[in-house]
Coordinates of N, CA and C in Angstrom, one line a residue:
Chain A
M869 N 12.3 -42.6 36.6 CA 11.4 -41.6 37.4 C 10.7 -40.6 36.5
L870 N 11.4 -39.8 35.8 CA 10.8 -38.8 34.9 C 10.0 -39.6 33.8
D871 N 10.5 -40.7 33.3 CA 9.8 -41.5 32.3 C 8.4 -41.8 32.8
S872 N 8.3 -42.4 34.0 CA 7.0 -42.9 34.5 C 6.1 -41.7 34.9
I873 N 6.7 -40.6 35.4 CA 5.9 -39.4 35.8 C 5.2 -38.8 34.5
F874 N 6.0 -38.6 33.5 CA 5.5 -37.9 32.3 C 4.5 -38.9 31.6
R875 N 4.9 -40.2 31.6 CA 3.9 -41.2 31.0 C 2.6 -41.2 31.7
A876 N 2.7 -41.1 33.0 CA 1.4 -41.1 33.8 C 0.6 -39.9 33.5
L877 N 1.2 -38.7 33.3 CA 0.5 -37.5 33.0 C 0.0 -37.4 31.6
A878 N 0.4 -38.3 30.7 CA 0.0 -38.3 29.3 C -1.4 -38.8 29.0
D879 N -2.1 -39.1 30.0 CA -3.5 -39.6 29.8 C -4.5 -38.7 30.5
P880 N -5.6 -38.4 29.7 CA -6.6 -37.4 30.3 C -7.3 -38.0 31.5
A881 N -7.6 -39.3 31.5 CA -8.3 -39.9 32.7 C -7.4 -39.8 33.9
R882 N -6.1 -40.0 33.8 CA -5.2 -39.9 34.9 C -5.0 -38.5 35.3
R883 N -5.0 -37.5 34.4 CA -4.9 -36.1 34.8 C -6.1 -35.7 35.5
Q884 N -7.3 -36.2 35.1 CA -8.5 -35.9 35.8 C -8.5 -36.4 37.2
M885 N -7.9 -37.6 37.4 CA -7.7 -38.1 38.8 C -6.8 -37.2 39.6
V886 N -5.7 -36.8 39.0 CA -4.8 -35.8 39.7 C -5.5 -34.6 40.1
E887 N -6.3 -34.1 39.1 CA -7.1 -32.9 39.3 C -8.0 -33.1 40.5
R888 N -8.7 -34.2 40.6 CA -9.6 -34.5 41.7 C -8.8 -34.5 43.0
L889 N -7.6 -35.1 43.0 CA -6.8 -35.2 44.2 C -6.3 -33.9 44.7
T890 N -6.2 -32.9 43.9 CA -5.8 -31.6 44.4 C -6.8 -31.0 45.4
R891 N -8.0 -31.6 45.4 CA -9.0 -31.1 46.4 C -9.0 -32.0 47.6
G892 N -8.1 -32.9 47.7 CA -7.9 -33.7 48.9 C -7.9 -35.2 48.6
A893 N -7.6 -36.0 49.6 CA -7.6 -37.5 49.4 C -8.9 -38.0 49.0
A894 N -8.9 -39.1 48.2 CA -10.1 -39.7 47.7 C -10.0 -41.2 47.7
S895 N -11.2 -41.9 47.8 CA -11.3 -43.3 47.7 C -11.3 -43.7 46.2
V896 N -11.1 -45.0 45.9 CA -11.2 -45.4 44.5 C -12.6 -45.1 43.9
S897 N -13.6 -45.3 44.7 CA -15.0 -45.0 44.1 C -15.2 -43.5 43.8
E898 N -14.6 -42.7 44.7 CA -14.7 -41.2 44.4 C -13.9 -40.9 43.2
L899 N -12.8 -41.5 43.0 CA -12.0 -41.2 41.8 C -12.7 -41.8 40.5
A900 N -13.4 -42.9 40.7 CA -14.0 -43.5 39.5 C -15.3 -42.8 39.1
A901 N -16.0 -42.1 40.1 CA -17.3 -41.6 39.8 C -17.4 -40.7 38.6
P902 N -16.6 -39.8 38.3 CA -16.8 -38.9 37.2 C -16.3 -39.5 35.8
L903 N -15.7 -40.7 35.9 CA -15.2 -41.3 34.7 C -16.1 -42.4 34.2
S904 N -16.4 -42.5 32.9 CA -17.2 -43.6 32.4 C -16.2 -44.7 32.0
M905 N -15.9 -45.5 33.0 CA -14.8 -46.5 32.9 C -15.1 -47.7 33.9
S906 N -14.7 -48.8 33.4 CA -14.9 -50.0 34.3 C -14.0 -49.9 35.5
L907 N -14.3 -50.6 36.6 CA -13.4 -50.5 37.8 C -12.0 -51.0 37.5
P908 N -11.9 -52.2 36.7 CA -10.5 -52.6 36.4 C -9.7 -51.5 35.7
G909 N -10.4 -50.8 34.8 CA -9.8 -49.7 34.0 C -9.3 -48.6 35.0
V910 N -10.1 -48.3 36.0 CA -9.8 -47.3 37.0 C -8.6 -47.8 37.8
M911 N -8.6 -49.0 38.2 CA -7.5 -49.6 39.0 C -6.2 -49.5 38.2
Q912 N -6.3 -49.8 36.9 CA -5.1 -49.8 36.1 C -4.5 -48.4 36.1
H913 N -5.3 -47.4 35.9 CA -4.8 -46.0 35.9 C -4.2 -45.7 37.2
L914 N -4.9 -46.1 38.3 CA -4.3 -45.8 39.6 C -3.0 -46.4 39.8
K915 N -2.8 -47.6 39.3 CA -1.5 -48.3 39.4 C -0.4 -47.5 38.7
V916 N -0.8 -47.0 37.5 CA 0.2 -46.2 36.8 C 0.6 -44.9 37.6
L917 N -0.4 -44.3 38.2 CA -0.1 -43.1 39.1 C 0.7 -43.5 40.3
D918 N 0.3 -44.6 41.0 CA 1.1 -45.1 42.1 C 2.5 -45.4 41.8
D919 N 2.7 -46.2 40.7 CA 4.0 -46.6 40.3 C 4.9 -45.4 39.9
A920 N 4.3 -44.3 39.4 CA 5.1 -43.1 39.1 C 5.4 -42.3 40.3
G921 N 4.8 -42.7 41.4 CA 5.0 -41.9 42.7 C 4.1 -40.6 42.7
L922 N 3.2 -40.5 41.8 CA 2.4 -39.3 41.8 C 1.3 -39.4 42.8
T923 N 0.9 -40.6 43.2 CA -0.1 -40.8 44.2 C 0.4 -41.7 45.3
I924 N -0.1 -41.5 46.5 CA 0.3 -42.4 47.6 C -1.0 -43.1 48.1
S925 N -0.9 -44.4 48.3 CA -2.0 -45.2 48.6 C -2.0 -45.5 50.1
E926 N -3.1 -45.4 50.8 CA -3.1 -45.7 52.2 C -4.4 -46.4 52.6
K927 N -4.4 -47.4 53.4 CA -5.6 -48.0 53.8 C -6.0 -47.5 55.2
R928 N -7.2 -46.9 55.3 CA -7.7 -46.5 56.6 C -9.0 -47.3 56.9
G929 N -9.0 -48.2 57.9 CA -10.2 -49.0 58.1 C -10.3 -50.0 56.9
R930 N -11.5 -50.0 56.3 CA -11.7 -50.9 55.1 C -11.5 -50.1 53.8
V931 N -11.2 -48.8 53.9 CA -11.2 -48.1 52.6 C -9.8 -47.7 52.3
R932 N -9.4 -47.8 51.0 CA -8.1 -47.4 50.5 C -8.2 -46.0 49.9
W933 N -7.3 -45.1 50.4 CA -7.4 -43.7 50.0 C -6.1 -43.4 49.1
R934 N -6.3 -42.5 48.2 CA -5.2 -42.0 47.5 C -5.0 -40.5 47.8
R935 N -3.7 -40.1 47.9 CA -3.5 -38.6 48.0 C -2.3 -38.3 47.1
L936 N -2.2 -37.0 46.7 CA -1.2 -36.6 45.8 C 0.2 -36.6 46.5
N937 N 1.2 -36.9 45.7 CA 2.6 -36.7 46.2 C 3.2 -35.5 45.4
A938 N 3.2 -34.4 46.1 CA 3.7 -33.1 45.5 C 5.1 -33.2 45.0
D939 N 5.9 -34.0 45.7 CA 7.3 -34.2 45.3 C 7.5 -34.7 43.9
A940 N 6.7 -35.7 43.5 CA 6.8 -36.2 42.2 C 6.4 -35.2 41.2
M941 N 5.4 -34.4 41.5 CA 4.9 -33.3 40.6 C 6.0 -32.3 40.4
A942 N 6.7 -32.0 41.6 CA 7.7 -31.0 41.6 C 8.9 -31.4 40.7
T943 N 9.2 -32.7 40.8 CA 10.3 -33.3 39.9 C 10.1 -33.0 38.5
A944 N 8.9 -33.3 38.0 CA 8.5 -33.1 36.6 C 8.5 -31.6 36.2
E945 N 7.9 -30.9 37.1 CA 7.8 -29.4 36.9 C 9.2 -28.8 36.8
S946 N 10.1 -29.2 37.7 CA 11.5 -28.6 37.7 C 12.2 -29.0 36.4
W947 N 12.1 -30.2 36.0 CA 12.8 -30.6 34.7 C 12.4 -29.7 33.6
I948 N 11.1 -29.5 33.4 CA 10.7 -28.6 32.3 C 11.1 -27.2 32.5
A949 N 10.9 -26.7 33.8 CA 11.3 -25.3 34.1 C 12.7 -25.0 33.8
E950 N 13.6 -25.9 34.2 CA 15.0 -25.7 34.0 C 15.4 -25.7 32.5
R951 N 14.7 -26.6 31.7 CA 15.0 -26.5 30.2 C 14.5 -25.2 29.6
R952 N 13.4 -24.8 30.1 CA 12.8 -23.5 29.6 C 13.8 -22.4 29.9
R953 N 14.3 -22.4 31.1 CA 15.2 -21.3 31.6 C 16.4 -21.3 30.7
L954 N 17.0 -22.5 30.5 CA 18.2 -22.6 29.7 C 18.0 -22.0 28.3
W955 N 16.8 -22.4 27.7 CA 16.4 -22.0 26.4 C 16.2 -20.5 26.3
N956 N 15.6 -19.9 27.3 CA 15.3 -18.5 27.4 C 16.6 -17.7 27.5
T957 N 17.5 -18.2 28.3 CA 18.9 -17.6 28.5 C 19.6 -17.6 27.2
R958 N 19.5 -18.6 26.4 CA 20.1 -18.7 25.1 C 19.5 -17.7 24.1
L959 N 18.1 -17.6 24.2 CA 17.5 -16.6 23.3 C 17.9 -15.2 23.7
D960 N 18.0 -14.9 25.0 CA 18.4 -13.6 25.4 C 19.8 -13.2 24.9
A961 N 20.7 -14.2 25.0 CA 22.1 -14.0 24.6 C 22.1 -13.7 23.1
L962 N 21.3 -14.5 22.3 CA 21.2 -14.3 20.9 C 20.7 -12.8 20.6
E963 N 19.7 -12.4 21.3 CA 19.2 -11.1 21.1 C 20.2 -10.0 21.4
R964 N 20.9 -10.2 22.5 CA 22.0 -9.2 22.8 C 23.0 -9.2 21.7
H965 N 23.4 -10.3 21.2 CA 24.4 -10.5 20.1 C 23.9 -9.7 18.9
L966 N 22.6 -9.9 18.5 CA 22.1 -9.3 17.3 C 22.1 -7.8 17.5
K967 N 21.7 -7.3 18.7 CA 21.6 -5.9 19.0 C 23.0 -5.3 18.9
A968 N 24.0 -6.0 19.4 CA 25.4 -5.5 19.3 C 25.9 -5.4 17.9
D969 N 25.5 -6.4 17.1 CA 25.8 -6.4 15.6 C 25.2 -5.2 14.9
N970 N 24.0 -4.8 15.4 CA 23.4 -3.7 14.8 C 23.8 -2.3 15.3
G971 N 24.7 -2.4 16.3 CA 25.3 -1.2 16.9 C 24.3 -0.5 17.8
D972 N 23.3 -1.2 18.3 CA 22.3 -0.6 19.2 C 23.0 -0.5 20.6
Chain B
M45 N -3.3 -32.2 23.2 CA -2.1 -31.3 23.4 C -1.2 -31.8 24.5
L46 N -1.8 -31.7 25.8 CA -1.0 -32.2 26.9 C -0.7 -33.6 26.8
D47 N -1.6 -34.4 26.3 CA -1.3 -35.9 26.1 C 0.0 -36.0 25.3
S48 N 0.1 -35.4 24.2 CA 1.2 -35.6 23.3 C 2.5 -35.0 23.9
I49 N 2.4 -33.9 24.6 CA 3.6 -33.2 25.2 C 4.2 -34.1 26.3
F50 N 3.3 -34.6 27.2 CA 3.8 -35.4 28.3 C 4.3 -36.7 27.7
R51 N 3.6 -37.3 26.7 CA 4.1 -38.6 26.1 C 5.5 -38.4 25.5
A52 N 5.6 -37.2 24.8 CA 6.9 -37.0 24.2 C 8.1 -36.9 25.2
L53 N 7.7 -36.3 26.4 CA 8.8 -36.1 27.4 C 9.0 -37.4 28.2
A54 N 8.2 -38.4 28.0 CA 8.4 -39.6 28.8 C 9.5 -40.6 28.3
D55 N 10.3 -40.1 27.4 CA 11.3 -41.0 26.8 C 12.7 -40.3 27.0
P56 N 13.7 -41.0 27.6 CA 15.0 -40.4 27.8 C 15.7 -39.9 26.6
A57 N 15.6 -40.6 25.5 CA 16.3 -40.1 24.2 C 15.7 -38.8 23.8
R58 N 14.3 -38.7 23.9 CA 13.7 -37.4 23.5 C 14.0 -36.3 24.5
R59 N 14.1 -36.6 25.8 CA 14.5 -35.6 26.7 C 15.9 -35.1 26.4
Q60 N 16.8 -36.1 26.0 CA 18.2 -35.7 25.7 C 18.2 -34.8 24.5
M61 N 17.3 -35.0 23.5 CA 17.2 -34.1 22.4 C 16.8 -32.7 22.8
V62 N 15.8 -32.7 23.7 CA 15.3 -31.4 24.2 C 16.4 -30.7 24.9
E63 N 17.1 -31.4 25.7 CA 18.3 -30.9 26.4 C 19.3 -30.3 25.5
R64 N 19.6 -31.0 24.4 CA 20.6 -30.5 23.4 C 20.0 -29.2 22.8
L65 N 18.7 -29.2 22.5 CA 18.1 -28.0 21.8 C 18.0 -26.8 22.7
T66 N 18.2 -26.9 24.0 CA 18.2 -25.7 24.9 C 19.5 -24.9 24.6
R67 N 20.5 -25.5 24.0 CA 21.7 -24.8 23.6 C 21.7 -24.2 22.2
G68 N 20.5 -24.3 21.6 CA 20.3 -23.7 20.3 C 19.9 -24.7 19.2
A69 N 19.5 -24.3 18.1 CA 19.0 -25.1 17.0 C 20.0 -26.2 16.6
A70 N 19.5 -27.3 16.1 CA 20.4 -28.4 15.7 C 19.9 -29.1 14.5
S71 N 20.8 -29.7 13.7 CA 20.4 -30.5 12.6 C 20.1 -31.9 13.1
V72 N 19.5 -32.7 12.2 CA 19.2 -34.1 12.6 C 20.5 -34.8 13.0
S73 N 21.6 -34.6 12.3 CA 22.8 -35.4 12.6 C 23.4 -34.9 13.9
E74 N 23.3 -33.6 14.2 CA 23.8 -33.1 15.6 C 23.0 -33.8 16.7
L75 N 21.7 -33.9 16.5 CA 20.8 -34.5 17.5 C 21.1 -36.0 17.6
A76 N 21.4 -36.6 16.5 CA 21.6 -38.1 16.5 C 23.0 -38.4 17.2
A77 N 24.0 -37.5 17.0 CA 25.4 -37.8 17.4 C 25.5 -38.5 18.8
P78 N 24.9 -37.9 19.9 CA 25.2 -38.5 21.2 C 24.4 -39.8 21.4
L79 N 23.5 -40.1 20.6 CA 22.6 -41.3 20.8 C 23.1 -42.5 20.0
S80 N 23.1 -43.6 20.7 CA 23.5 -44.9 19.9 C 22.2 -45.4 19.4
M81 N 21.8 -44.9 18.2 CA 20.5 -45.2 17.7 C 20.6 -45.1 16.1
S82 N 19.8 -45.9 15.5 CA 19.7 -45.8 14.0 C 19.1 -44.5 13.6
L83 N 19.4 -44.0 12.4 CA 18.8 -42.8 11.9 C 17.2 -42.9 11.9
P84 N 16.6 -44.0 11.4 CA 15.2 -44.1 11.4 C 14.6 -44.0 12.9
G85 N 15.4 -44.5 13.8 CA 15.0 -44.4 15.2 C 15.0 -42.9 15.7
V86 N 16.0 -42.2 15.3 CA 16.1 -40.8 15.6 C 15.0 -40.0 14.9
M87 N 14.7 -40.3 13.7 CA 13.7 -39.6 12.9 C 12.3 -39.8 13.6
Q88 N 12.1 -41.0 14.1 CA 10.8 -41.3 14.7 C 10.7 -40.5 16.0
H89 N 11.7 -40.4 16.8 CA 11.7 -39.6 18.0 C 11.4 -38.1 17.7
L90 N 12.1 -37.7 16.6 CA 11.9 -36.3 16.2 C 10.4 -36.0 15.8
K91 N 9.9 -37.0 15.1 CA 8.5 -36.8 14.7 C 7.5 -36.7 15.9
V92 N 7.8 -37.5 17.0 CA 7.0 -37.4 18.2 C 7.2 -36.0 18.8
L93 N 8.4 -35.5 18.8 CA 8.6 -34.1 19.4 C 7.9 -33.1 18.5
D94 N 8.1 -33.2 17.2 CA 7.4 -32.3 16.3 C 5.9 -32.3 16.4
D95 N 5.3 -33.5 16.5 CA 3.9 -33.7 16.6 C 3.3 -33.1 17.9
A96 N 4.1 -33.2 18.9 CA 3.7 -32.6 20.2 C 3.9 -31.1 20.2
G97 N 4.5 -30.5 19.2 CA 4.8 -29.1 19.2 C 5.9 -28.7 20.0
L98 N 6.7 -29.6 20.6 CA 7.8 -29.3 21.4 C 9.0 -28.8 20.6
T99 N 9.1 -29.2 19.3 CA 10.1 -28.8 18.4 C 9.5 -28.2 17.2
I100 N 10.2 -27.3 16.6 CA 9.8 -26.7 15.3 C 10.9 -27.0 14.3
S101 N 10.4 -27.5 13.1 CA 11.3 -28.0 12.1 C 11.4 -26.9 11.0
E102 N 12.6 -26.6 10.5 CA 12.8 -25.6 9.5 C 13.8 -26.0 8.5
K103 N 13.6 -25.8 7.2 CA 14.7 -26.2 6.3 C 15.4 -24.9 5.8
R104 N 16.7 -24.9 6.0 CA 17.5 -23.8 5.6 C 18.6 -24.4 4.6
G105 N 18.5 -24.0 3.3 CA 19.3 -24.6 2.3 C 19.0 -26.1 2.2
R106 N 20.0 -26.9 2.4 CA 19.8 -28.3 2.2 C 19.6 -29.0 3.6
V107 N 19.7 -28.2 4.7 CA 19.7 -28.8 6.0 C 18.4 -28.5 6.8
R108 N 17.9 -29.5 7.4 CA 16.7 -29.3 8.2 C 17.1 -29.1 9.7
W109 N 16.6 -28.0 10.3 CA 17.0 -27.7 11.6 C 15.8 -27.9 12.6
R110 N 16.1 -28.2 13.8 CA 15.0 -28.2 14.8 C 15.4 -27.2 15.9
R111 N 14.3 -26.5 16.3 CA 14.5 -25.6 17.5 C 13.4 -25.9 18.5
L112 N 13.6 -25.5 19.8 CA 12.6 -25.7 20.8 C 11.5 -24.8 20.6
N113 N 10.3 -25.2 21.0 CA 9.1 -24.3 21.1 C 8.8 -24.2 22.6
A114 N 9.2 -23.0 23.1 CA 9.1 -22.8 24.5 C 7.6 -22.8 25.0
D115 N 6.7 -22.4 24.0 CA 5.3 -22.4 24.4 C 4.7 -23.7 24.8
A116 N 5.1 -24.8 24.1 CA 4.6 -26.1 24.4 C 5.2 -26.5 25.7
M117 N 6.4 -26.2 26.0 CA 7.0 -26.5 27.3 C 6.3 -25.8 28.4
A118 N 6.0 -24.5 28.2 CA 5.2 -23.7 29.2 C 3.9 -24.3 29.4
T119 N 3.2 -24.8 28.4 CA 1.9 -25.4 28.6 C 1.9 -26.6 29.6
A120 N 2.9 -27.5 29.4 CA 3.0 -28.6 30.3 C 3.4 -28.2 31.7
E121 N 4.4 -27.2 31.8 CA 4.9 -26.7 33.1 C 3.7 -26.1 33.8
S122 N 2.9 -25.3 33.2 CA 1.8 -24.6 33.8 C 0.8 -25.6 34.4
W123 N 0.5 -26.6 33.6 CA -0.5 -27.6 34.1 C -0.1 -28.2 35.4
I124 N 1.2 -28.6 35.5 CA 1.7 -29.2 36.7 C 1.7 -28.2 37.8
A125 N 2.2 -27.0 37.5 CA 2.4 -26.0 38.5 C 1.1 -25.6 39.2
E126 N 0.0 -25.5 38.3 CA -1.3 -25.1 38.8 C -1.9 -26.2 39.8
R127 N -1.7 -27.5 39.4 CA -2.1 -28.6 40.3 C -1.4 -28.6 41.6
R128 N -0.1 -28.3 41.5 CA 0.7 -28.3 42.7 C 0.2 -27.1 43.6
R129 N -0.1 -26.0 43.0 CA -0.5 -24.8 43.7 C -1.8 -25.2 44.5
L130 N -2.8 -25.8 43.7 CA -4.1 -26.1 44.3 C -3.9 -27.1 45.5
W131 N -3.0 -28.1 45.3 CA -2.8 -29.1 46.4 C -2.1 -28.4 47.6
N132 N -1.2 -27.5 47.4 CA -0.5 -26.8 48.5 C -1.5 -25.9 49.2
T133 N -2.4 -25.3 48.5 CA -3.4 -24.4 49.1 C -4.3 -25.3 50.0
R134 N -4.6 -26.5 49.5 CA -5.4 -27.4 50.3 C -4.7 -27.8 51.6
L135 N -3.4 -28.1 51.4 CA -2.6 -28.6 52.6 C -2.5 -27.4 53.6
D136 N -2.3 -26.2 53.2 CA -2.2 -25.0 54.1 C -3.5 -24.9 54.8
A137 N -4.6 -25.1 54.1 CA -6.0 -24.9 54.8 C -6.1 -26.0 55.8
L138 N -5.7 -27.2 55.5 CA -5.8 -28.3 56.5 C -5.0 -28.0 57.7
E139 N -3.8 -27.5 57.5 CA -2.9 -27.2 58.6 C -3.5 -26.1 59.5
R140 N -4.0 -25.0 58.9 CA -4.7 -24.0 59.7 C -5.8 -24.5 60.5
H141 N -6.6 -25.4 59.9 CA -7.7 -26.1 60.5 C -7.3 -26.9 61.7
L142 N -6.2 -27.6 61.6 CA -5.7 -28.5 62.7 C -5.2 -27.6 63.8
K143 N -4.5 -26.5 63.4 CA -4.0 -25.5 64.4 C -5.1 -24.9 65.2
A144 N -6.2 -24.5 64.5 CA -7.3 -23.9 65.2 C -8.0 -24.9 66.2
D145 N -8.0 -26.2 65.7 CA -8.6 -27.2 66.6 C -7.8 -27.4 67.9
N146 N -6.5 -27.2 67.7 CA -5.6 -27.4 68.9 C -5.5 -26.1 69.7
G147 N -6.2 -25.1 69.3 CA -6.2 -23.8 70.0 C -4.9 -23.0 69.9
D148 N -4.1 -23.4 68.9 CA -2.8 -22.6 68.7 C -3.1 -21.2 68.2

């Protein structure tokens, strides 16, 4: 899960698609428009985003739409946030320790 | 920058190293200990973390230490957090719009 989410976010074209999707659901052609890329290239990137669970694909009428899945983004964000929190707690403890050693 | 940070986090062995480093600086052998992996394999993963700026490498005496770079983690965390925020703002606006349509 985290493997595929972080891998999906490691590409600028895929991040640009995520960026576009924060403004609402989009069709493949809307997602492809700002990118200088072949349609198969676009489809491949979308598959990586879908497989990671970052995007949800829905067919309405004859058009397939993608929308963001905030849960997958939250999973990745929480993993990093928790590691940062642990590290900061560790730094704070070190600082207190050094201050105590200096008799502050 | 974001490319290399997210790519570095997309591997379970590298996330395990980050996990270990939240408890404080570690030598290569301390980082290698819990992993069933050859030393060249460990060194390769450490290079990916170093290159992404997630870890900082320092030589003290004859031992090389790695410590976490919280700034790089914050960069990745902020990117995701901001996209989630935009998407949630969008969802809230949609919800208000639907409620208004229903005369709520």
